[in-house]
Each structure stands twice: as C-alpha cells, then as structure tokens.
PDB file of C-alpha atoms in Angstrom:
ATOM      1  CA  MET A 114     -14.676  18.615  27.218  1.00  0.00           C
ATOM      2  CA  THR A 115     -13.167  18.326  23.738  1.00  0.00           C
ATOM      3  CA  VAL A 116     -12.618  15.075  22.500  1.00  0.00           C
ATOM      4  CA  PRO A 117      -9.764  14.811  19.955  1.00  0.00           C
ATOM      5  CA  PHE A 118     -10.289  13.226  16.649  1.00  0.00           C
ATOM      6  CA  LEU A 119      -7.012  11.576  17.311  1.00  0.00           C
ATOM      7  CA  ASP A 120      -5.120  10.728  20.230  1.00  0.00           C
ATOM      8  CA  LEU A 121      -1.999   8.809  19.632  1.00  0.00           C
ATOM      9  CA  LYS A 122      -0.824   9.543  23.161  1.00  0.00           C
ATOM     10  CA  ALA A 123      -3.995   7.696  24.626  1.00  0.00           C
ATOM     11  CA  GLN A 124      -3.413   4.711  22.418  1.00  0.00           C
ATOM     12  CA  TYR A 125       0.247   4.515  23.004  1.00  0.00           C
ATOM     13  CA  GLU A 126      -0.269   4.432  26.652  1.00  0.00           C
ATOM     14  CA  SER A 127      -2.674   1.538  26.454  1.00  0.00           C
ATOM     15  CA  ILE A 128       0.025  -0.577  25.006  1.00  0.00           C
ATOM     16  CA  ARG A 129       3.064   1.053  26.461  1.00  0.00           C
ATOM     17  CA  GLY A 130       4.359  -2.226  28.000  1.00  0.00           C
ATOM     18  CA  GLU A 131       4.300  -4.416  24.899  1.00  0.00           C
ATOM     19  CA  ILE A 132       5.939  -1.545  22.842  1.00  0.00           C
ATOM     20  CA  SER A 133       8.804  -1.079  25.213  1.00  0.00           C
ATOM     21  CA  GLU A 134       9.478  -5.023  25.215  1.00  0.00           C
ATOM     22  CA  ALA A 135       9.084  -4.971  21.380  1.00  0.00           C
ATOM     23  CA  LEU A 136      11.614  -2.336  20.994  1.00  0.00           C
ATOM     24  CA  GLN A 137      13.991  -3.576  23.462  1.00  0.00           C
ATOM     25  CA  GLN A 138      13.923  -6.888  21.603  1.00  0.00           C
ATOM     26  CA  VAL A 139      15.108  -5.131  18.346  1.00  0.00           C
ATOM     27  CA  LEU A 140      17.474  -3.231  20.122  1.00  0.00           C
ATOM     28  CA  ASP A 141      18.977  -6.401  21.793  1.00  0.00           C
ATOM     29  CA  ASN A 142      19.286  -8.223  18.371  1.00  0.00           C
ATOM     30  CA  THR A 143      20.452  -5.086  16.515  1.00  0.00           C
ATOM     31  CA  ALA A 144      17.841  -6.000  13.751  1.00  0.00           C
ATOM     32  CA  PHE A 145      17.483  -2.481  12.635  1.00  0.00           C
ATOM     33  CA  ALA A 146      17.124  -2.919   8.637  1.00  0.00           C
ATOM     34  CA  GLY A 147      15.493  -5.897   7.337  1.00  0.00           C
ATOM     35  CA  GLY A 148      15.660  -8.755   9.675  1.00  0.00           C
ATOM     36  CA  ARG A 149      13.398 -11.367  11.663  1.00  0.00           C
ATOM     37  CA  PHE A 150      11.026  -8.608  12.861  1.00  0.00           C
ATOM     38  CA  VAL A 151      10.272  -7.340   9.600  1.00  0.00           C
ATOM     39  CA  GLU A 152       9.682 -10.979   8.144  1.00  0.00           C
ATOM     40  CA  SER A 153       7.579 -11.731  11.220  1.00  0.00           C
ATOM     41  CA  PHE A 154       5.497  -8.545  10.507  1.00  0.00           C
ATOM     42  CA  GLU A 155       5.198  -9.113   6.909  1.00  0.00           C
ATOM     43  CA  ARG A 156       3.690 -13.047   7.507  1.00  0.00           C
ATOM     44  CA  ASP A 157       1.372 -11.293  10.116  1.00  0.00           C
ATOM     45  CA  PHE A 158       0.083  -8.713   7.722  1.00  0.00           C
ATOM     46  CA  ALA A 159      -0.190 -11.031   4.756  1.00  0.00           C
ATOM     47  CA  SER A 160      -2.372 -13.176   6.931  1.00  0.00           C
ATOM     48  CA  PHE A 161      -4.543 -10.541   8.123  1.00  0.00           C
ATOM     49  CA  CYS A 162      -5.157  -9.473   4.440  1.00  0.00           C
ATOM     50  CA  GLN A 163      -5.519 -12.917   3.544  1.00  0.00           C
ATOM     51  CA  CYS A 164      -3.150 -12.766   0.644  1.00  0.00           C
ATOM     52  CA  GLU A 165       0.230 -14.673   0.222  1.00  0.00           C
ATOM     53  CA  HIS A 166       2.722 -11.803   0.220  1.00  0.00           C
ATOM     54  CA  ALA A 167       3.231  -8.623   2.111  1.00  0.00           C
ATOM     55  CA  VAL A 168       6.236  -6.549   1.393  1.00  0.00           C
ATOM     56  CA  GLY A 169       7.332  -3.682   4.017  1.00  0.00           C
ATOM     57  CA  VAL A 170       8.342  -0.603   2.570  1.00  0.00           C
ATOM     58  CA  GLY A 171       9.370   2.947   3.870  1.00  0.00           C
ATOM     59  CA  SER A 172       5.813   4.720   3.324  1.00  0.00           C
ATOM     60  CA  GLY A 173       2.476   4.203   1.710  1.00  0.00           C
ATOM     61  CA  THR A 174       3.599   6.499  -1.061  1.00  0.00           C
ATOM     62  CA  THR A 175       6.716   4.091  -1.833  1.00  0.00           C
ATOM     63  CA  ALA A 176       4.204   1.339  -1.755  1.00  0.00           C
ATOM     64  CA  LEU A 177       2.231   2.685  -4.661  1.00  0.00           C
ATOM     65  CA  TRP A 178       5.232   3.662  -6.697  1.00  0.00           C
ATOM     66  CA  THR A 179       6.994   0.434  -6.190  1.00  0.00           C
ATOM     67  CA  ALA A 180       3.798  -1.476  -7.276  1.00  0.00           C
ATOM     68  CA  LEU A 181       3.600   0.752 -10.518  1.00  0.00           C
ATOM     69  CA  SER A 182       7.162   0.039 -11.240  1.00  0.00           C
ATOM     70  CA  GLY A 183       7.007  -3.544 -10.520  1.00  0.00           C
ATOM     71  CA  LEU A 184       4.148  -3.632 -13.269  1.00  0.00           C
ATOM     72  CA  GLY A 185       6.341  -2.096 -15.805  1.00  0.00           C
ATOM     73  CA  ILE A 186       4.232   1.049 -15.780  1.00  0.00           C
ATOM     74  CA  GLY A 187       6.419   4.056 -16.818  1.00  0.00           C
ATOM     75  CA  PRO A 188       6.977   7.090 -19.284  1.00  0.00           C
ATOM     76  CA  GLY A 189       4.381   7.133 -21.881  1.00  0.00           C
ATOM     77  CA  ASP A 190       1.801   4.973 -19.860  1.00  0.00           C
ATOM     78  CA  GLU A 191      -1.613   6.437 -18.114  1.00  0.00           C
ATOM     79  CA  VAL A 192      -2.934   5.509 -14.965  1.00  0.00           C
ATOM     80  CA  ILE A 193      -6.396   6.304 -13.992  1.00  0.00           C
ATOM     81  CA  THR A 194      -7.277   7.130 -10.556  1.00  0.00           C
ATOM     82  CA  ALA A 195      -9.722   9.373  -8.311  1.00  0.00           C
ATOM     83  CA  ALA A 196      -9.740  13.006  -8.507  1.00  0.00           C
ATOM     84  CA  ASN A 197     -10.358  13.125  -4.506  1.00  0.00           C
ATOM     85  CA  SER A 198      -7.537  11.563  -2.801  1.00  0.00           C
ATOM     86  CA  PHE A 199      -4.442  12.542  -0.723  1.00  0.00           C
ATOM     87  CA  ILE A 200      -1.642  13.772  -3.201  1.00  0.00           C
ATOM     88  CA  ALA A 201       0.228  10.532  -2.644  1.00  0.00           C
ATOM     89  CA  THR A 202      -1.822   8.715  -5.033  1.00  0.00           C
ATOM     90  CA  SER A 203      -1.136  10.986  -7.964  1.00  0.00           C
ATOM     91  CA  GLU A 204       2.348  11.424  -6.759  1.00  0.00           C
ATOM     92  CA  ALA A 205       3.061   8.134  -7.261  1.00  0.00           C
ATOM     93  CA  ILE A 206       1.895   7.947 -10.698  1.00  0.00           C
ATOM     94  CA  THR A 207       4.188  11.032 -11.712  1.00  0.00           C
ATOM     95  CA  MET A 208       7.319   9.275  -9.763  1.00  0.00           C
ATOM     96  CA  ALA A 209       6.926   6.340 -11.751  1.00  0.00           C
ATOM     97  CA  GLY A 210       6.884   8.307 -15.145  1.00  0.00           C
ATOM     98  CA  ALA A 211       3.375   7.913 -16.086  1.00  0.00           C
ATOM     99  CA  ARG A 212       0.571  10.429 -16.698  1.00  0.00           C
ATOM    100  CA  VAL A 213      -2.285  10.806 -14.054  1.00  0.00           C
ATOM    101  CA  VAL A 214      -5.803  10.687 -15.602  1.00  0.00           C
ATOM    102  CA  PHE A 215      -8.399  11.764 -13.054  1.00  0.00           C
ATOM    103  CA  VAL A 216     -11.600  10.410 -12.744  1.00  0.00           C
ATOM    104  CA  ASP A 217     -14.480  12.361 -10.672  1.00  0.00           C
ATOM    105  CA  ILE A 218     -16.047  10.981  -7.558  1.00  0.00           C
ATOM    106  CA  ASP A 219     -19.498   9.533  -6.752  1.00  0.00           C
ATOM    107  CA  SER A 220     -20.989  12.179  -4.549  1.00  0.00           C
ATOM    108  CA  LYS A 221     -22.832   9.714  -2.318  1.00  0.00           C
ATOM    109  CA  THR A 222     -19.543   7.721  -1.626  1.00  0.00           C
ATOM    110  CA  TYR A 223     -16.763  10.158  -2.501  1.00  0.00           C
ATOM    111  CA  ASN A 224     -14.937   7.161  -4.124  1.00  0.00           C
ATOM    112  CA  ILE A 225     -14.408   6.936  -7.681  1.00  0.00           C
ATOM    113  CA  ASP A 226     -17.427   7.076  -9.793  1.00  0.00           C
ATOM    114  CA  VAL A 227     -17.226   3.791 -11.919  1.00  0.00           C
ATOM    115  CA  ASN A 228     -19.600   5.023 -14.664  1.00  0.00           C
ATOM    116  CA  LEU A 229     -17.027   7.454 -15.741  1.00  0.00           C
ATOM    117  CA  ILE A 230     -13.816   5.264 -15.883  1.00  0.00           C
ATOM    118  CA  GLU A 231     -14.288   3.820 -19.476  1.00  0.00           C
ATOM    119  CA  GLU A 232     -14.580   7.316 -21.169  1.00  0.00           C
ATOM    120  CA  LYS A 233     -10.893   8.074 -19.705  1.00  0.00           C
ATOM    121  CA  ILE A 234      -9.376   4.786 -21.179  1.00  0.00           C
ATOM    122  CA  THR A 235      -6.723   5.067 -24.236  1.00  0.00           C
ATOM    123  CA  SER A 236      -4.522   2.933 -25.756  1.00  0.00           C
ATOM    124  CA  LYS A 237      -1.849   4.386 -23.318  1.00  0.00           C
ATOM    125  CA  THR A 238      -3.961   3.356 -20.096  1.00  0.00           C
ATOM    126  CA  LYS A 239      -2.264   0.727 -18.165  1.00  0.00           C
ATOM    127  CA  ALA A 240      -3.782   0.769 -14.816  1.00  0.00           C
ATOM    128  CA  ILE A 241      -6.729   1.902 -12.453  1.00  0.00           C
ATOM    129  CA  ILE A 242      -6.000   2.887  -8.822  1.00  0.00           C
ATOM    130  CA  PRO A 243      -9.292   2.642  -6.965  1.00  0.00           C
ATOM    131  CA  VAL A 244      -8.932   4.553  -3.697  1.00  0.00           C
ATOM    132  CA  HIS A 245     -10.683   3.048  -0.760  1.00  0.00           C
ATOM    133  CA  LEU A 246     -11.164   6.370   0.848  1.00  0.00           C
ATOM    134  CA  TYR A 247     -12.085   6.879   4.469  1.00  0.00           C
ATOM    135  CA  GLY A 248     -11.896   2.826   4.791  1.00  0.00           C
ATOM    136  CA  GLN A 249     -14.772   2.430   2.439  1.00  0.00           C
ATOM    137  CA  PRO A 250     -14.148   0.159  -0.526  1.00  0.00           C
ATOM    138  CA  ALA A 251     -14.447   1.404  -3.982  1.00  0.00           C
ATOM    139  CA  ASP A 252     -17.223  -0.318  -5.911  1.00  0.00           C
ATOM    140  CA  MET A 253     -14.975  -3.191  -7.226  1.00  0.00           C
ATOM    141  CA  ASP A 254     -17.183  -5.143  -9.227  1.00  0.00           C
ATOM    142  CA  PRO A 255     -17.492  -2.691 -12.100  1.00  0.00           C
ATOM    143  CA  ILE A 256     -13.910  -1.806 -12.024  1.00  0.00           C
ATOM    144  CA  LEU A 257     -12.916  -5.568 -12.160  1.00  0.00           C
ATOM    145  CA  GLU A 258     -15.059  -5.698 -15.391  1.00  0.00           C
ATOM    146  CA  ILE A 259     -13.585  -2.696 -16.825  1.00  0.00           C
ATOM    147  CA  ALA A 260      -9.872  -3.654 -16.175  1.00  0.00           C
ATOM    148  CA  LYS A 261     -10.750  -7.558 -17.696  1.00  0.00           C
ATOM    149  CA  LYS A 262     -12.266  -5.883 -20.714  1.00  0.00           C
ATOM    150  CA  HIS A 263      -9.263  -3.571 -21.466  1.00  0.00           C
ATOM    151  CA  GLY A 264      -6.548  -5.533 -20.081  1.00  0.00           C
ATOM    152  CA  LEU A 265      -5.498  -3.440 -17.339  1.00  0.00           C
ATOM    153  CA  TYR A 266      -4.059  -3.656 -13.936  1.00  0.00           C
ATOM    154  CA  ILE A 267      -5.548  -2.867 -10.750  1.00  0.00           C
ATOM    155  CA  VAL A 268      -3.258  -1.183  -7.800  1.00  0.00           C
ATOM    156  CA  GLY A 269      -5.571  -0.755  -4.976  1.00  0.00           C
ATOM    157  CA  ASP A 270      -4.831   2.360  -2.688  1.00  0.00           C
ATOM    158  CA  ALA A 271      -5.998   1.220   0.657  1.00  0.00           C
ATOM    159  CA  ALA A 272      -3.977   3.399   2.817  1.00  0.00           C
ATOM    160  CA  GLN A 273      -7.069   4.230   4.990  1.00  0.00           C
ATOM    161  CA  ALA A 274      -8.573   0.591   4.572  1.00  0.00           C
ATOM    162  CA  HIS A 275      -6.518  -1.961   6.503  1.00  0.00           C
ATOM    163  CA  GLY A 276      -9.389  -4.857   7.195  1.00  0.00           C
ATOM    164  CA  SER A 277     -12.005  -3.333   4.755  1.00  0.00           C
ATOM    165  CA  THR A 278     -14.156  -5.952   3.052  1.00  0.00           C
ATOM    166  CA  TYR A 279     -16.138  -5.505  -0.171  1.00  0.00           C
ATOM    167  CA  HIS A 280     -19.125  -7.711  -0.200  1.00  0.00           C
ATOM    168  CA  GLY A 281     -17.467 -10.030   2.471  1.00  0.00           C
ATOM    169  CA  THR A 282     -14.251 -10.265   0.477  1.00  0.00           C
ATOM    170  CA  PRO A 283     -11.032  -8.593   1.844  1.00  0.00           C
ATOM    171  CA  ILE A 284     -10.258  -5.813  -0.591  1.00  0.00           C
ATOM    172  CA  SER A 285      -6.400  -7.107  -1.007  1.00  0.00           C
ATOM    173  CA  GLN A 286      -7.850  -9.962  -2.821  1.00  0.00           C
ATOM    174  CA  LEU A 287      -9.564  -7.839  -5.604  1.00  0.00           C
ATOM    175  CA  SER A 288      -6.453  -5.864  -6.980  1.00  0.00           C
ATOM    176  CA  ASP A 289      -3.245  -7.342  -8.469  1.00  0.00           C
ATOM    177  CA  ILE A 290      -1.442  -5.460  -5.775  1.00  0.00           C
ATOM    178  CA  THR A 291      -3.051  -3.524  -2.616  1.00  0.00           C
ATOM    179  CA  CYS A 292      -0.992  -0.630  -1.086  1.00  0.00           C
ATOM    180  CA  TYR A 293      -1.077   0.176   2.466  1.00  0.00           C
ATOM    181  CA  SER A 294       0.275   3.198   4.552  1.00  0.00           C
ATOM    182  CA  PHE A 295       1.448   2.859   8.307  1.00  0.00           C
ATOM    183  CA  TYR A 296       1.563   6.468   8.946  1.00  0.00           C
ATOM    184  CA  PRO A 297       0.740   7.133  12.797  1.00  0.00           C
ATOM    185  CA  GLY A 298      -2.670   8.309  12.033  1.00  0.00           C
ATOM    186  CA  LYS A 299      -3.736   5.168   9.984  1.00  0.00           C
ATOM    187  CA  ASN A 300      -5.969   2.333  11.258  1.00  0.00           C
ATOM    188  CA  LEU A 301      -2.701   0.561  11.997  1.00  0.00           C
ATOM    189  CA  GLY A 302      -0.146   3.252  12.341  1.00  0.00           C
ATOM    190  CA  ALA A 303       3.722   2.963  13.165  1.00  0.00           C
ATOM    191  CA  TYR A 304       5.501   5.383  15.270  1.00  0.00           C
ATOM    192  CA  GLY A 305       6.824   6.966  11.895  1.00  0.00           C
ATOM    193  CA  ASP A 306       6.524   6.291   8.378  1.00  0.00           C
ATOM    194  CA  GLY A 307       6.103   2.779   6.942  1.00  0.00           C
ATOM    195  CA  GLY A 308       4.238   0.947   4.160  1.00  0.00           C
ATOM    196  CA  ALA A 309       3.487  -2.354   2.530  1.00  0.00           C
ATOM    197  CA  ILE A 310       2.509  -4.178  -0.689  1.00  0.00           C
ATOM    198  CA  VAL A 311       0.141  -7.143  -0.490  1.00  0.00           C
ATOM    199  CA  THR A 312      -0.279  -9.314  -3.676  1.00  0.00           C
ATOM    200  CA  GLU A 313      -0.818 -12.848  -4.180  1.00  0.00           C
ATOM    201  CA  ASN A 314       1.762 -12.956  -7.245  1.00  0.00           C
ATOM    202  CA  ASP A 315       4.920 -14.309  -6.405  1.00  0.00           C
ATOM    203  CA  GLU A 316       7.119 -12.563  -9.082  1.00  0.00           C
ATOM    204  CA  TRP A 317       5.620  -9.052  -8.320  1.00  0.00           C
ATOM    205  CA  ALA A 318       6.279  -9.566  -4.531  1.00  0.00           C
ATOM    206  CA  GLU A 319       9.847 -10.548  -5.247  1.00  0.00           C
ATOM    207  CA  LYS A 320      10.222  -7.618  -7.505  1.00  0.00           C
ATOM    208  CA  ALA A 321       8.856  -5.138  -5.203  1.00  0.00           C
ATOM    209  CA  ARG A 322      11.073  -6.445  -2.441  1.00  0.00           C
ATOM    210  CA  MET A 323      13.974  -6.153  -4.656  1.00  0.00           C
ATOM    211  CA  PHE A 324      12.897  -2.245  -5.911  1.00  0.00           C
ATOM    212  CA  ALA A 325      12.727  -1.050  -2.423  1.00  0.00           C
ATOM    213  CA  ASN A 326      16.086  -2.505  -1.407  1.00  0.00           C
ATOM    214  CA  HIS A 327      18.395  -0.956  -4.357  1.00  0.00           C
ATOM    215  CA  GLY A 328      17.325  -3.576  -6.717  1.00  0.00           C
ATOM    216  CA  ARG A 329      19.071  -6.134  -4.867  1.00  0.00           C
ATOM    217  CA  ALA A 330      18.881  -9.741  -5.422  1.00  0.00           C
ATOM    218  CA  SER A 331      21.785 -10.511  -2.913  1.00  0.00           C
ATOM    219  CA  LYS A 332      24.324  -8.601  -1.234  1.00  0.00           C
ATOM    220  CA  TYR A 333      26.276  -6.403  -3.506  1.00  0.00           C
ATOM    221  CA  ASN A 334      24.232  -8.227  -6.310  1.00  0.00           C
ATOM    222  CA  HIS A 335      21.908  -5.465  -8.224  1.00  0.00           C
ATOM    223  CA  GLU A 336      20.023  -6.570 -11.068  1.00  0.00           C
ATOM    224  CA  PHE A 337      18.361  -3.035 -11.413  1.00  0.00           C
ATOM    225  CA  GLU A 338      18.361   0.299 -10.095  1.00  0.00           C
ATOM    226  CA  GLY A 339      15.681   0.452  -7.243  1.00  0.00           C
ATOM    227  CA  VAL A 340      15.381   2.867  -4.325  1.00  0.00           C
ATOM    228  CA  ASN A 341      16.146   2.977  -0.687  1.00  0.00           C
ATOM    229  CA  SER A 342      12.816   2.321   1.045  1.00  0.00           C
ATOM    230  CA  ARG A 343      12.684  -0.601   3.148  1.00  0.00           C
ATOM    231  CA  LEU A 344      10.356  -1.035   6.405  1.00  0.00           C
ATOM    232  CA  ASP A 345      12.895  -0.765   9.307  1.00  0.00           C
ATOM    233  CA  GLY A 346      12.762  -3.382  12.328  1.00  0.00           C
ATOM    234  CA  LEU A 347      11.829  -0.962  14.853  1.00  0.00           C
ATOM    235  CA  GLN A 348       8.433  -0.097  13.129  1.00  0.00           C
ATOM    236  CA  ALA A 349       7.854  -3.567  12.162  1.00  0.00           C
ATOM    237  CA  ALA A 350       8.166  -4.799  15.676  1.00  0.00           C
ATOM    238  CA  ILE A 351       5.521  -1.831  16.773  1.00  0.00           C
ATOM    239  CA  LEU A 352       3.272  -2.672  14.024  1.00  0.00           C
ATOM    240  CA  THR A 353       3.468  -6.359  15.167  1.00  0.00           C
ATOM    241  CA  VAL A 354       2.214  -5.211  18.698  1.00  0.00           C
TER     242      VAL A 354
END
C-alpha cells in the first residue's frame, strides 16, 4: 500500500459536514468579498498567532509583497533572504521593486545561515526575510541582534510554519511582520489560494489592509494605489473550520 504524502480528499472527508455548513452560511449571507466571515477568521488567526492583528490577503506571495510595501521598501533597497526557499520569497521582493540578496543556508537546518548575514549588509539593506522552512523556525536570536544593530526590519516567511515556536515563543512575535500562506497543501490550507500578514503594529496592519484593497480607506476613497488581493469570505469560512 502506498501512503500519499498529502491526501486532501481524506482531510476534506473528515470535516465535510462542517465545511458544507460554513459554505452555506456564506452563500446565505452573500458575504463573498470581506464581511463578517473574513473578520471572524482574522480575529481567530491573530489569537492563534498570539498577535494583535491578522490581515487576510489573496495569497502568501501577496502577504510578503504587502508587508514589504507597507514598510516602505521599494526601488533602490535591498532585502536579505535565504537562498533555499520557494520562489515566492524572492518574487515578492522583486515585486516590491527591491533587490534580492541571497544568503546561503546552514546545511544542518536548511534555514538561513545566521553567520553569513552581516557580510551581505550594505547601506541599501532595509530588511531580512528569514524563512521558517518545513515549519522549523530560523535561528531568530542572532537575526534579532543583527536587525537591531543595523536598523533593519524583519519580515518572517512562515508559509510552512503555522503554529511554530522558537524557544517557546510564537514565531509571529519575533518579526515586525510575519507572513502566512493558506495554499491547500499548507499546515492550515484553504480550498484555493489565500494568505495573511500578522503584526503587533496598528499602523502596518491598517496599511496592509488598505494595500490589499486598492489602497482604500473607505468606499471610493483611495489614499494610494494598492492591489486587489483580498481574502474572500468562502475561503475565510473554510479556514475557520
């Protein structure tokens, strides 16, 4: 017998009734873009991450892009990240207009080698994106020291690390902003694409929410040009289950 590495159908069958009920509630309320189902999931996920804010977006890639853009990172800036990650990590840096600076990995953990970070820092460096690959947190204590020393932001790529802790502390508390993916194969998977950014900072959370919703402060009041990458109600209801 071959046991599949991932069996989404078996997972679905185990919660079929709850999923059907949740989807029907969204349909009955026609709450497809934003609304109470998204708000409810955001509160639950923020609580799960033990952080103040969670902002649902369209994908994990958008979460990283949104985080970088919200921190004002763009053309002329450099962002350091691990050489061993899915392309979305570097892709988001490029989407923001910044330059990707790769740092090699520790051969024991496959996460960024913290001993090689400082030699890649220049006057243009604005942030470090540690990738918590395979759910295993990057070595955050040295990264925090380096970031503080050089005045850099930390944006955590936790696409595969929902619920991970570092020496007992949730990883979402160890970065300025932490980004999650809800792609179906992730620890917490939607039935399609989805993502979220998590932060303690009120201003960054509000800016992220606006960025993912066309830069919108209120209906037809757009303070800047953002993108259209919101978490929809159906996916939020599924993720809540």
